[in-house]
Structure formats: C-alpha cells, structure tokens
Coordinates of C-alpha atoms and ligand atoms in Angstrom, one line a residue:
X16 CA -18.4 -4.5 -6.2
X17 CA -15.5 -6.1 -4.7
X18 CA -11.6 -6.0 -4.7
X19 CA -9.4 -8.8 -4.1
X20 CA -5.9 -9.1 -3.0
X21 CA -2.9 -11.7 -3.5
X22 CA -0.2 -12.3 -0.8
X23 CA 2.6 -13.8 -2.9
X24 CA 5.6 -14.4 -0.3
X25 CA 8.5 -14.9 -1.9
X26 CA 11.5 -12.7 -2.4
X27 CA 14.8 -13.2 -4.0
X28 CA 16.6 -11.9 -0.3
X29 CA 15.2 -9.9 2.3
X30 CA 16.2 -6.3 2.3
X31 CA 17.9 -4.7 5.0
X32 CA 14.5 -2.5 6.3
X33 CA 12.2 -5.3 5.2
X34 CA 9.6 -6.9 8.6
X35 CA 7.4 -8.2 5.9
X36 CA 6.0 -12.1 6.2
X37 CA 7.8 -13.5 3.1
X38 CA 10.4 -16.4 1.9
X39 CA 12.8 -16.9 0.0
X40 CA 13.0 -20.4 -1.0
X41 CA 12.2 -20.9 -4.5
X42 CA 10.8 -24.6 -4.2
X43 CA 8.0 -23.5 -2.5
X44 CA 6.6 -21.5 -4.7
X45 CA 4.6 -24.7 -7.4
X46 CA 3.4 -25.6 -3.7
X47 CA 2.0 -22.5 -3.1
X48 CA 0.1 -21.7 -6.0
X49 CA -1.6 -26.0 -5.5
X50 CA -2.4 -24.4 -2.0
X51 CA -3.6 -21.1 -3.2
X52 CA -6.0 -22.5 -5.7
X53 CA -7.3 -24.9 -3.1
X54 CA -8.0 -21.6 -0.9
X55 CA -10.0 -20.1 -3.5
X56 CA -11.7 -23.1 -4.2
X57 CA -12.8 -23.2 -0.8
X58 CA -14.0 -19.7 -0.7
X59 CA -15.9 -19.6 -3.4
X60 CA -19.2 -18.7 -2.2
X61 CA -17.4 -15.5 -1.0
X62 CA -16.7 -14.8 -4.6
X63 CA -19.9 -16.2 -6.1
X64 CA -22.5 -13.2 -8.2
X65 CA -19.4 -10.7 -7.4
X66 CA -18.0 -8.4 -9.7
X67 CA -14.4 -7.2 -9.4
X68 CA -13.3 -4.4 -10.2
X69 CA -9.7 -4.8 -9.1
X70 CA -7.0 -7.4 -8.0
X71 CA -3.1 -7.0 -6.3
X72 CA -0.9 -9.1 -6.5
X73 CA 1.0 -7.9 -3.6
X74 CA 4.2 -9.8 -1.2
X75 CA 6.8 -10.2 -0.9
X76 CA 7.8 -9.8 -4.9
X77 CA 5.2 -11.5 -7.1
X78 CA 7.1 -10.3 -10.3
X79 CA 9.6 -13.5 -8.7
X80 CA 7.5 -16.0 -9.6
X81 CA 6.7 -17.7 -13.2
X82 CA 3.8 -15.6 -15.1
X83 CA 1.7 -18.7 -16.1
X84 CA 1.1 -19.0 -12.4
X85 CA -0.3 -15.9 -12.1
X86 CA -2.5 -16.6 -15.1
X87 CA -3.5 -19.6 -13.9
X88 CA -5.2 -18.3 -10.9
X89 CA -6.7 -15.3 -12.7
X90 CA -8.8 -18.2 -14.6
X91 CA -9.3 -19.9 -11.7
X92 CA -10.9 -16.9 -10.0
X93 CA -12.7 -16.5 -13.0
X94 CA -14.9 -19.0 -13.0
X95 CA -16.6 -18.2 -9.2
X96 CA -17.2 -14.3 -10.3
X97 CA -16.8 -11.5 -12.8
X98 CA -14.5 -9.4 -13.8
X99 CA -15.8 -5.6 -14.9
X100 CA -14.8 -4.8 -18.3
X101 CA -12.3 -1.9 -17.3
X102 CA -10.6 -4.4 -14.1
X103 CA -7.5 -3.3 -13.1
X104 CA -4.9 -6.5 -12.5
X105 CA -1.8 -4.7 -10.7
X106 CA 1.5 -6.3 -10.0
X107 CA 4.1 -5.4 -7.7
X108 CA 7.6 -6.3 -9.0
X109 CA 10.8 -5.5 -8.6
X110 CA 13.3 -4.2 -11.8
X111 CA 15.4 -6.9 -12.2
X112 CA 12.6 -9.6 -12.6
X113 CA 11.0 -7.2 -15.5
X114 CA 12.9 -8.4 -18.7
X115 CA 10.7 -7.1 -21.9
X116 CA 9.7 -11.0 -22.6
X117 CA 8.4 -11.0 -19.0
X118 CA 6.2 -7.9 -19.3
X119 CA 5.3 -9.0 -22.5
X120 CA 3.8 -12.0 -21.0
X121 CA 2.2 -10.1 -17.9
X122 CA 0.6 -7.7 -20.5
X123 CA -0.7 -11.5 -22.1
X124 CA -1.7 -12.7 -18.7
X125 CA -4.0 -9.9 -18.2
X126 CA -1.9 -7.4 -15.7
X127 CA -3.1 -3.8 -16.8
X128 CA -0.5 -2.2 -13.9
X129 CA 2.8 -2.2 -12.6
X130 CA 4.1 -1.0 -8.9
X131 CA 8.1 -0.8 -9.4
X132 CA 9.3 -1.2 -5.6
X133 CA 12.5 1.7 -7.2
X134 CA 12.9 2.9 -4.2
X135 CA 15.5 5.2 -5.3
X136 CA 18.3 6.1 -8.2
X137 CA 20.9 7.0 -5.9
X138 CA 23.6 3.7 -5.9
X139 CA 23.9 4.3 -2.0
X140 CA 20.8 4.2 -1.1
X141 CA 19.8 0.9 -2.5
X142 CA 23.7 -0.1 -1.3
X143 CA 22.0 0.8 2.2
X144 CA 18.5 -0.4 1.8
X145 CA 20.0 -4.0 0.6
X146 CA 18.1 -3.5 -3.1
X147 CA 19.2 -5.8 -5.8
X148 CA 18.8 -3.6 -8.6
X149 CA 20.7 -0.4 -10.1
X150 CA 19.5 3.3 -11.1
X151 CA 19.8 2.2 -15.0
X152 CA 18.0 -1.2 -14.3
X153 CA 14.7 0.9 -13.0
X154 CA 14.6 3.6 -15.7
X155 CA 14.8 0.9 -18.6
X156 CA 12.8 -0.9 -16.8
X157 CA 10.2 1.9 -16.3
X158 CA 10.4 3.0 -20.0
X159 CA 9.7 -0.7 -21.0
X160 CA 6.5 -0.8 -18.7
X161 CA 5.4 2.3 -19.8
X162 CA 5.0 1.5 -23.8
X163 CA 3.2 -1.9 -21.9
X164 CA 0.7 -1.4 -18.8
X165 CA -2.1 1.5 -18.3
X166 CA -0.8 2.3 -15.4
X167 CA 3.1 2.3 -14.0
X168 CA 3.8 3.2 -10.2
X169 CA 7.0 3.7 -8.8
X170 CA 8.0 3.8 -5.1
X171 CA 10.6 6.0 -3.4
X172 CA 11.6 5.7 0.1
X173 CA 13.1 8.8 1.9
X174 CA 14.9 9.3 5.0
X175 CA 17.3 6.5 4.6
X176 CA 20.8 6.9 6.3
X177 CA 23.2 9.8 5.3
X178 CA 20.2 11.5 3.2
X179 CA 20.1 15.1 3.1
X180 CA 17.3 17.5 1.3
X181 CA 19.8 17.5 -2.3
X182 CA 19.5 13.7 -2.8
X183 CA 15.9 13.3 -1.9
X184 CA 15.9 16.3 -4.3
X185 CA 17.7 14.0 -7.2
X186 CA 15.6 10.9 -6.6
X187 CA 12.1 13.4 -7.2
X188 CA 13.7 14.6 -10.4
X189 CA 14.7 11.2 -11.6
X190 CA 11.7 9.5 -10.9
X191 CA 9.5 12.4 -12.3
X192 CA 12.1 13.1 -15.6
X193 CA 10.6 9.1 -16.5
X194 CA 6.6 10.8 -16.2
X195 CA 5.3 7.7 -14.5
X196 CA 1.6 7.6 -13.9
X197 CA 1.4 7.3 -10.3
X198 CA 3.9 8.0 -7.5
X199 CA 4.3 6.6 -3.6
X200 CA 6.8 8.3 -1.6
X201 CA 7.4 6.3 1.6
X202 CA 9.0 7.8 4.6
X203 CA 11.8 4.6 6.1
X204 CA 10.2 2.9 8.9
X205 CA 12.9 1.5 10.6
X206 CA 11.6 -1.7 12.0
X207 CA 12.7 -3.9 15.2
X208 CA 14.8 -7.1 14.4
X209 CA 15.6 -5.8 10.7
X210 CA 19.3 -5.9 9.7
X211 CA 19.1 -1.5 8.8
X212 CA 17.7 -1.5 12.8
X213 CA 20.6 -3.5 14.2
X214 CA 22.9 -1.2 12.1
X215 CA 21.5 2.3 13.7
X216 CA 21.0 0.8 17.0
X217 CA 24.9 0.0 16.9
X218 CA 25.2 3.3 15.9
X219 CA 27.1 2.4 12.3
X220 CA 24.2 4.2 10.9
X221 CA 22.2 7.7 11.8
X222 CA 18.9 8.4 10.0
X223 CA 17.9 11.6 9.2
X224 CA 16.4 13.8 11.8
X225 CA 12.5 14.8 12.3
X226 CA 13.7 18.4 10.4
X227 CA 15.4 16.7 7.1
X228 CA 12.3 14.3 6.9
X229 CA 10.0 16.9 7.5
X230 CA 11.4 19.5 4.6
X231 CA 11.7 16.0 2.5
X232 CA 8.3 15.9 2.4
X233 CA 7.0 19.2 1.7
X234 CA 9.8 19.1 -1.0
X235 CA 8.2 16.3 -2.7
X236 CA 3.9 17.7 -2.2
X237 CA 5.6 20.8 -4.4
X238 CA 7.3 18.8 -6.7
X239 CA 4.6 16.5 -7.2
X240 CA 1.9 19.6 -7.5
X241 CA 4.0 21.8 -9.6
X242 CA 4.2 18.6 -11.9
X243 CA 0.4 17.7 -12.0
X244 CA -0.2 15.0 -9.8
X245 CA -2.7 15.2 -7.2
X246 CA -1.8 13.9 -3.5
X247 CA -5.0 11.5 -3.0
X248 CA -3.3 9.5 0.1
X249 CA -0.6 10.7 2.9
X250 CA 2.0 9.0 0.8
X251 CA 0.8 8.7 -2.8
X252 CA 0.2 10.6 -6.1
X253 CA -1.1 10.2 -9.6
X254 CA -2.3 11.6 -12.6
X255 CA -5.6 12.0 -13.0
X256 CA -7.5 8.1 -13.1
X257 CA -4.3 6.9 -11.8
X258 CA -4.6 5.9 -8.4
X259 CA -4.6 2.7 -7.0
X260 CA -8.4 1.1 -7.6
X261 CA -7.5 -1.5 -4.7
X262 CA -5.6 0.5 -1.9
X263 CA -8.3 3.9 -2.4
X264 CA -10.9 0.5 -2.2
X265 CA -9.0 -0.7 1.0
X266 CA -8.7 3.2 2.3
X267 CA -12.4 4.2 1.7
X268 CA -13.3 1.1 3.5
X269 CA -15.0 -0.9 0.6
X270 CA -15.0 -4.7 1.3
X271 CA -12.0 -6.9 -0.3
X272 CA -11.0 -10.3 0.1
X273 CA -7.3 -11.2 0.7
X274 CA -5.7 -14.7 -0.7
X275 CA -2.5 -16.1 0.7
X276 CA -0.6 -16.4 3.5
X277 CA -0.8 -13.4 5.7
X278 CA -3.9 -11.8 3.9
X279 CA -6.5 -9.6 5.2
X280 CA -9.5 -9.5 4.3
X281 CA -13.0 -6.8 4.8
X282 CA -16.3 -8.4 4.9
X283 CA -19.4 -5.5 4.7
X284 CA -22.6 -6.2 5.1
X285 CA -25.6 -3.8 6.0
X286 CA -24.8 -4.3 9.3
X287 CA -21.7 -5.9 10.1
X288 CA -18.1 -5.2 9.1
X289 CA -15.6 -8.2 10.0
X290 CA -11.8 -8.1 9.4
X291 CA -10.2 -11.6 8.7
X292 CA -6.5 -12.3 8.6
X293 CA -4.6 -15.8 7.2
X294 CA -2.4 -17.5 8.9
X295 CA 1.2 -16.0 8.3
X296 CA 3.0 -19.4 7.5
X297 CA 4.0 -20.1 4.6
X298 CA 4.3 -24.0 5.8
X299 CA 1.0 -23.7 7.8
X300 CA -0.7 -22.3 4.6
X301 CA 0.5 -24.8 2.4
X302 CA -0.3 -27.4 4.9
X303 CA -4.4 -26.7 5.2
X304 CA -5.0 -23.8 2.9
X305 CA -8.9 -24.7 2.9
X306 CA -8.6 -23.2 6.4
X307 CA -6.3 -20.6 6.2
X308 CA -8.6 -18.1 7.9
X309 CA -7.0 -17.7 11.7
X310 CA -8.7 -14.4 12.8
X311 CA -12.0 -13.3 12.6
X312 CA -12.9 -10.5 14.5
X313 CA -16.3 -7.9 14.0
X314 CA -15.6 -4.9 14.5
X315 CA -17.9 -2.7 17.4
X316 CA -19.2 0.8 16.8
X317 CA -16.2 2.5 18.0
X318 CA -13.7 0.2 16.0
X319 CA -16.0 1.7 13.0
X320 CA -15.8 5.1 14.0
X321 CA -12.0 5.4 14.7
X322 CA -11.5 3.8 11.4
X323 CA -13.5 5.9 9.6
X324 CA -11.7 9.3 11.1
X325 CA -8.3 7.7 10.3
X326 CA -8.5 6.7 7.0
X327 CA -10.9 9.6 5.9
X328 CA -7.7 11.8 7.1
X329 CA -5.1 9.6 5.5
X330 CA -6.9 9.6 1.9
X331 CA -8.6 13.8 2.3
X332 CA -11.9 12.8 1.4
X333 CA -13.4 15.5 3.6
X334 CA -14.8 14.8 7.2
X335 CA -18.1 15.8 8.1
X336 CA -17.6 18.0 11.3
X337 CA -21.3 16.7 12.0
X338 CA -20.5 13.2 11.9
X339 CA -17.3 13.9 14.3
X340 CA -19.7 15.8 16.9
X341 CA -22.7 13.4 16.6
X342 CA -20.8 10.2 17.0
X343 CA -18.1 11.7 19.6
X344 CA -19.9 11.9 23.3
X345 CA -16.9 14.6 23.5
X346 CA -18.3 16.7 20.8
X347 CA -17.2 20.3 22.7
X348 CA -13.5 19.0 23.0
X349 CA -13.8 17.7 19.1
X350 CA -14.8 21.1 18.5
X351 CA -11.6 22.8 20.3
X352 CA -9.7 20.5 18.6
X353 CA -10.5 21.7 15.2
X354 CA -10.4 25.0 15.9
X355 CA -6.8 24.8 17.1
X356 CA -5.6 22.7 14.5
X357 CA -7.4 25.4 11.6
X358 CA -5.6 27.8 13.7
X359 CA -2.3 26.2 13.4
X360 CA -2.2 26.0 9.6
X361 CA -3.0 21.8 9.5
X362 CA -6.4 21.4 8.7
X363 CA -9.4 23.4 6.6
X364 CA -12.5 23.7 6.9
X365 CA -15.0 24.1 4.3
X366 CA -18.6 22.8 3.5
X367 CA -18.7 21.3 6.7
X368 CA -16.0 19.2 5.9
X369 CA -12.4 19.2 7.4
X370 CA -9.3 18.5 5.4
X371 CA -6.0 18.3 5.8
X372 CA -3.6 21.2 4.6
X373 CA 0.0 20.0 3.3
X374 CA 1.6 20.8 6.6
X375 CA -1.3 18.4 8.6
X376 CA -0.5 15.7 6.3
X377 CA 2.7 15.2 8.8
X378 CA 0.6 15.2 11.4
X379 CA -2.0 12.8 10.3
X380 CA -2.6 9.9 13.1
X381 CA -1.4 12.7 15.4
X382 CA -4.5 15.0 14.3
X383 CA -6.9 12.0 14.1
X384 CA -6.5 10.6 17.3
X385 CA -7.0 14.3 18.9
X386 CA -9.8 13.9 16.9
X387 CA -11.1 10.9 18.4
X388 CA -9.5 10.9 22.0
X389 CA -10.2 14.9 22.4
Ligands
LIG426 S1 11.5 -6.8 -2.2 FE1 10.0 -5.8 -0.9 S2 9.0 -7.5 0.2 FE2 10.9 -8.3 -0.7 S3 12.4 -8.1 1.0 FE3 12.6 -6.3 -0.3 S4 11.2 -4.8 0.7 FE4 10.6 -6.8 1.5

C-alpha cells in the first residue's frame, strides 16, 4: 500500500509567516500541470502493481488552481496503479477559493476531504497573519464543505502577536461550534526572512511568551477532549476515522511518493529506506520534470532509529522501552531518562510502552532527543 503526495505551488500572495516554496504567478500554473504529468509519466514503474490508499494535494494553495486540472492528473495516475475502493483524495484550500460550484466540482473530481487553512475567526489575527479571507467567509465556507466531503479539517494557528489565553479561547469555540471532523492547532513558527519576522525583529510586534503558549495549548487538549476528539499527533485531532490517512502514513513511516516541485518522497523496501526530495524550482521543474529528483539519500541504522523515536512520540503510538534499550548502546542512561521524565508528570508507562502525557506533548523533540542522546 502506498500514499502519494502533490506539491502544488501556487498561492494567490504570500502570507506574512509563510517560508513555504510557492509562487504566485498564475501563468505558470497550465505549465505546471504539462510538467507534472510528464513527472508521473516518468515514474511510473514507481507506481506500477501499487494500490493507494491516499493522495494530498498539498502547496502552496491547490484550491487556486482550476479543478479539471486536478482531475486530469487523478486519471493520469490512474492508469499506472490502483486506487482502493475507500481512497481518500484530500485537498488543502483556502476559503475564498471554495465557492459551492467549486466544491461541487471537487466532490465531481473525486476529492473525498477538505483541509481549510482557517487559521483563525478573529479579524486581527488574519489582519496580522496577512490571510485573505474573513471569519464569515470560513464558517460558510465550512458549512458548505461539510453537506459535501467525508471529511473537513480546519487549521488554527495560536500564538500570533497580541494573543492572550481569551482569544485563543474564542477561536476553539468557533471552530468547534461548526463540529468539523478533524482539527490541527499549529503553534506560529516565526520564520527567518518572512515579513511577520521582520516585524518582531523591529520590535512593531511581540509574540506571546513561552507561558501564554504553553496554557494555549493545554486549553485546547481539554477543549478538544471534553468535545470528543482524540489527539492522535502533537498538533492534530479528529473524530474517530478522521485523521489524516496520508500524514498518520507519513508519521508512522509508511512509504509515499511525492510529485511536484519541492516533494519528498519515502522509498521502503525490506531492507532499505531512501528519502528523495524534488528540486524546489518552480522554473527548474518545469524545465526537466522527467528529472526532478535532486536528492537521494539512504538512510543508515541510526537515521532509522532517531526517526523511529521521534515520530513514534509526535503521533503516541506507544514506544517499546525494549526497543529504546536494545538499540541504544546507552541503554542505563535511556533508562534514567524515563524514569525522570515518568517522575515529572510527561511521560507513562504501561505495557512496556512509553507515552506521552498531555503535559510531555510540549516537550516532545525535547523528551525524544533525551531519549536518543541520553
Ligand atoms: S496560503 Fe498557505 S502556503 Fe500560501 S502563502 Fe499562505 S500560508 Fe503559505
């Protein structure tokens, strides 16, 4: 079984917090789907006697571009594999690109789920965060794609400039009032050479401090509980059958191939795992998509390991203690490690298994690299 992702890199403008590979010409974008099915042509003993189970379209803003061109590659990619009967085809898009005649003809196309980038229902947040849409744009727009899709995500970003515990507070209740099926509730990462960085480095702009973030997010793993969904990733929640097929795919390290510029993709075999990455030029890709494959890199028995801890953490799958002692020379400082941590509230043990508690979620990479590193 086999996932697939889509890098589709166009946006209508970049947002202020935004490092992500993208473009916003609209030209481009007949160009890129030629080069795109060229790609897939190329790599189509990759896909050959597969079965899918999952694609994302992911960017960038694919809900930007014309739906037949989405459809058109989903025939394309088709006719090298197979599709299971229950596949889930999810979209990330933006509010104002979701008119009901355009879900209508992504429902047509074949796209069973929708990933509204919301990111909040407060008019100065988005002001802040450089978001084209409004508060009553995304819950129309999230009532329309309900009645449509199987599945409806919505994203939330907290800890943006001038937020305090009461507005994160307000987004949680208007995001959960519309019942969507699946939530991700991003912390801001405020990136190097991004117009929100320049701001706060000039000092026009204070984020949040560690404490505000901190009782943000233990806010929201109530809110989210007390409401039903289950916390199956550091920052995401559904209702039961609702996670994401491809990212839990991606997390639990199942192979996937990646399409477009800037893709990455995970190639297991019994025994070698190699991480690919496209080129991340738009102009490049276009150019000699047959070869967009720049990196290739497999990865050695430690890579596998450290992976393995991290993500096994991120998504709370349980890690065998055993595993952690067997495959870490520094088994006795692994040991400590765990002890101190179950001591401190952040991680549970049970079955042989460690966990993290709600507390060690904020703690993650810190916890997993103590883990590893002793
Ligand atoms: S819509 Fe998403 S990908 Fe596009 S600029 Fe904004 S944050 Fe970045």
């Amino acid at each position: 079984m086999l996932t697939l992702y889509v890098h589709i890199p166009f946006c209508k403008a970049r947002c202020s917090y935004c490092d992500f590979y993208l473009v916003t010409q609209k030209e481009h974008i007949s160009a890129f789907f030629r080069a795109l099915s060229t790609e897939t042509a190329a790599r189509s003993a990759e896909l050959q006697g597969q079965r899918i189970s999952a694609i994302h379209f992911g960017g960038g803003t694919p809900s930007f571009v014309p739906v037949h061109f989405l459809s058109e590659w989903l025939e394309e990619v088709a006719a090298h594999c197979t599709f299971t009967s229950d596949i889930e085809i999810a979209l990330e898009a933006n509010p104002e690109d979701l008119s009901a005649e355009t879900m209508d003809e992504l429902c047509a196309a074949g796209i069973t789920r929708i990933s509204l980038g919301v990111q909040s229902f407060i008019a100065e947040k988005l002001k802040i965060l450089g978001r084209k849409h409004t508060a009553t744009e995304s819950q129309q727009v999230t009532a329309g794609a309900l009645k449509r899709f199987g599945s409806v995500s919505l994203d939330l970003i907290c800890g943006v400039p001038g937020e305090d515990l009461a507005m994160w507070d307000a987004d949680l209740q208007a995001a959960l009032s519309l019942r969507p099926r699946h939530l991700s509730l991003y912390m801001l990462s405020v990136e190097p050479k991004t117009m929100l960085h320049r701001k706060i480095t000039k000092g026009m702009l204070t984020v949040p401090d560690d404490a505000v973030q901190a009782a943000c997010y233990e806010e929201a793993l109530r809110k989210m509980a007390c409401h039903g969904y289950s916390h199956y990733e550091v920052s995401n929640f559904c209702l039961p059958g609702h996670h994401s097929r491809y990212n839990l795919a991606s997390w639990m390290r199942e192979p996937y191939l990646g399409f477009g510029p800037s893709a990455h993709s995970f190639l297991v075999t019994e025994e070698r795992e190699i991480r690919t990455a496209n080129v991340s030029s738009l102009t490049r890709y276009i150019a000699v998509p047959e070869d967009a494959v720049v990196f290739r890199e497999e990865l050695s028995a430690e890579e596998r390991f450290t992976e393995k801890v991290f993500l096994s953490l991120r998504i709370n799958i349980g890690l065998d203690v055993e595993f952690l002692r067997k495959e870490n020379k520094l088994g006795d400082l692994v040991l400590k490690s765990i002890d101190q941590f179950t001591e401190r509230g952040w991680i549970l043990q049970h079955a042989g298994l460690i966990y993290l508690t709600d507390k060690g979620f904020l703690f993650a990479d810190f916890i997993a690299e103590a883990l590893i590193f002793g």
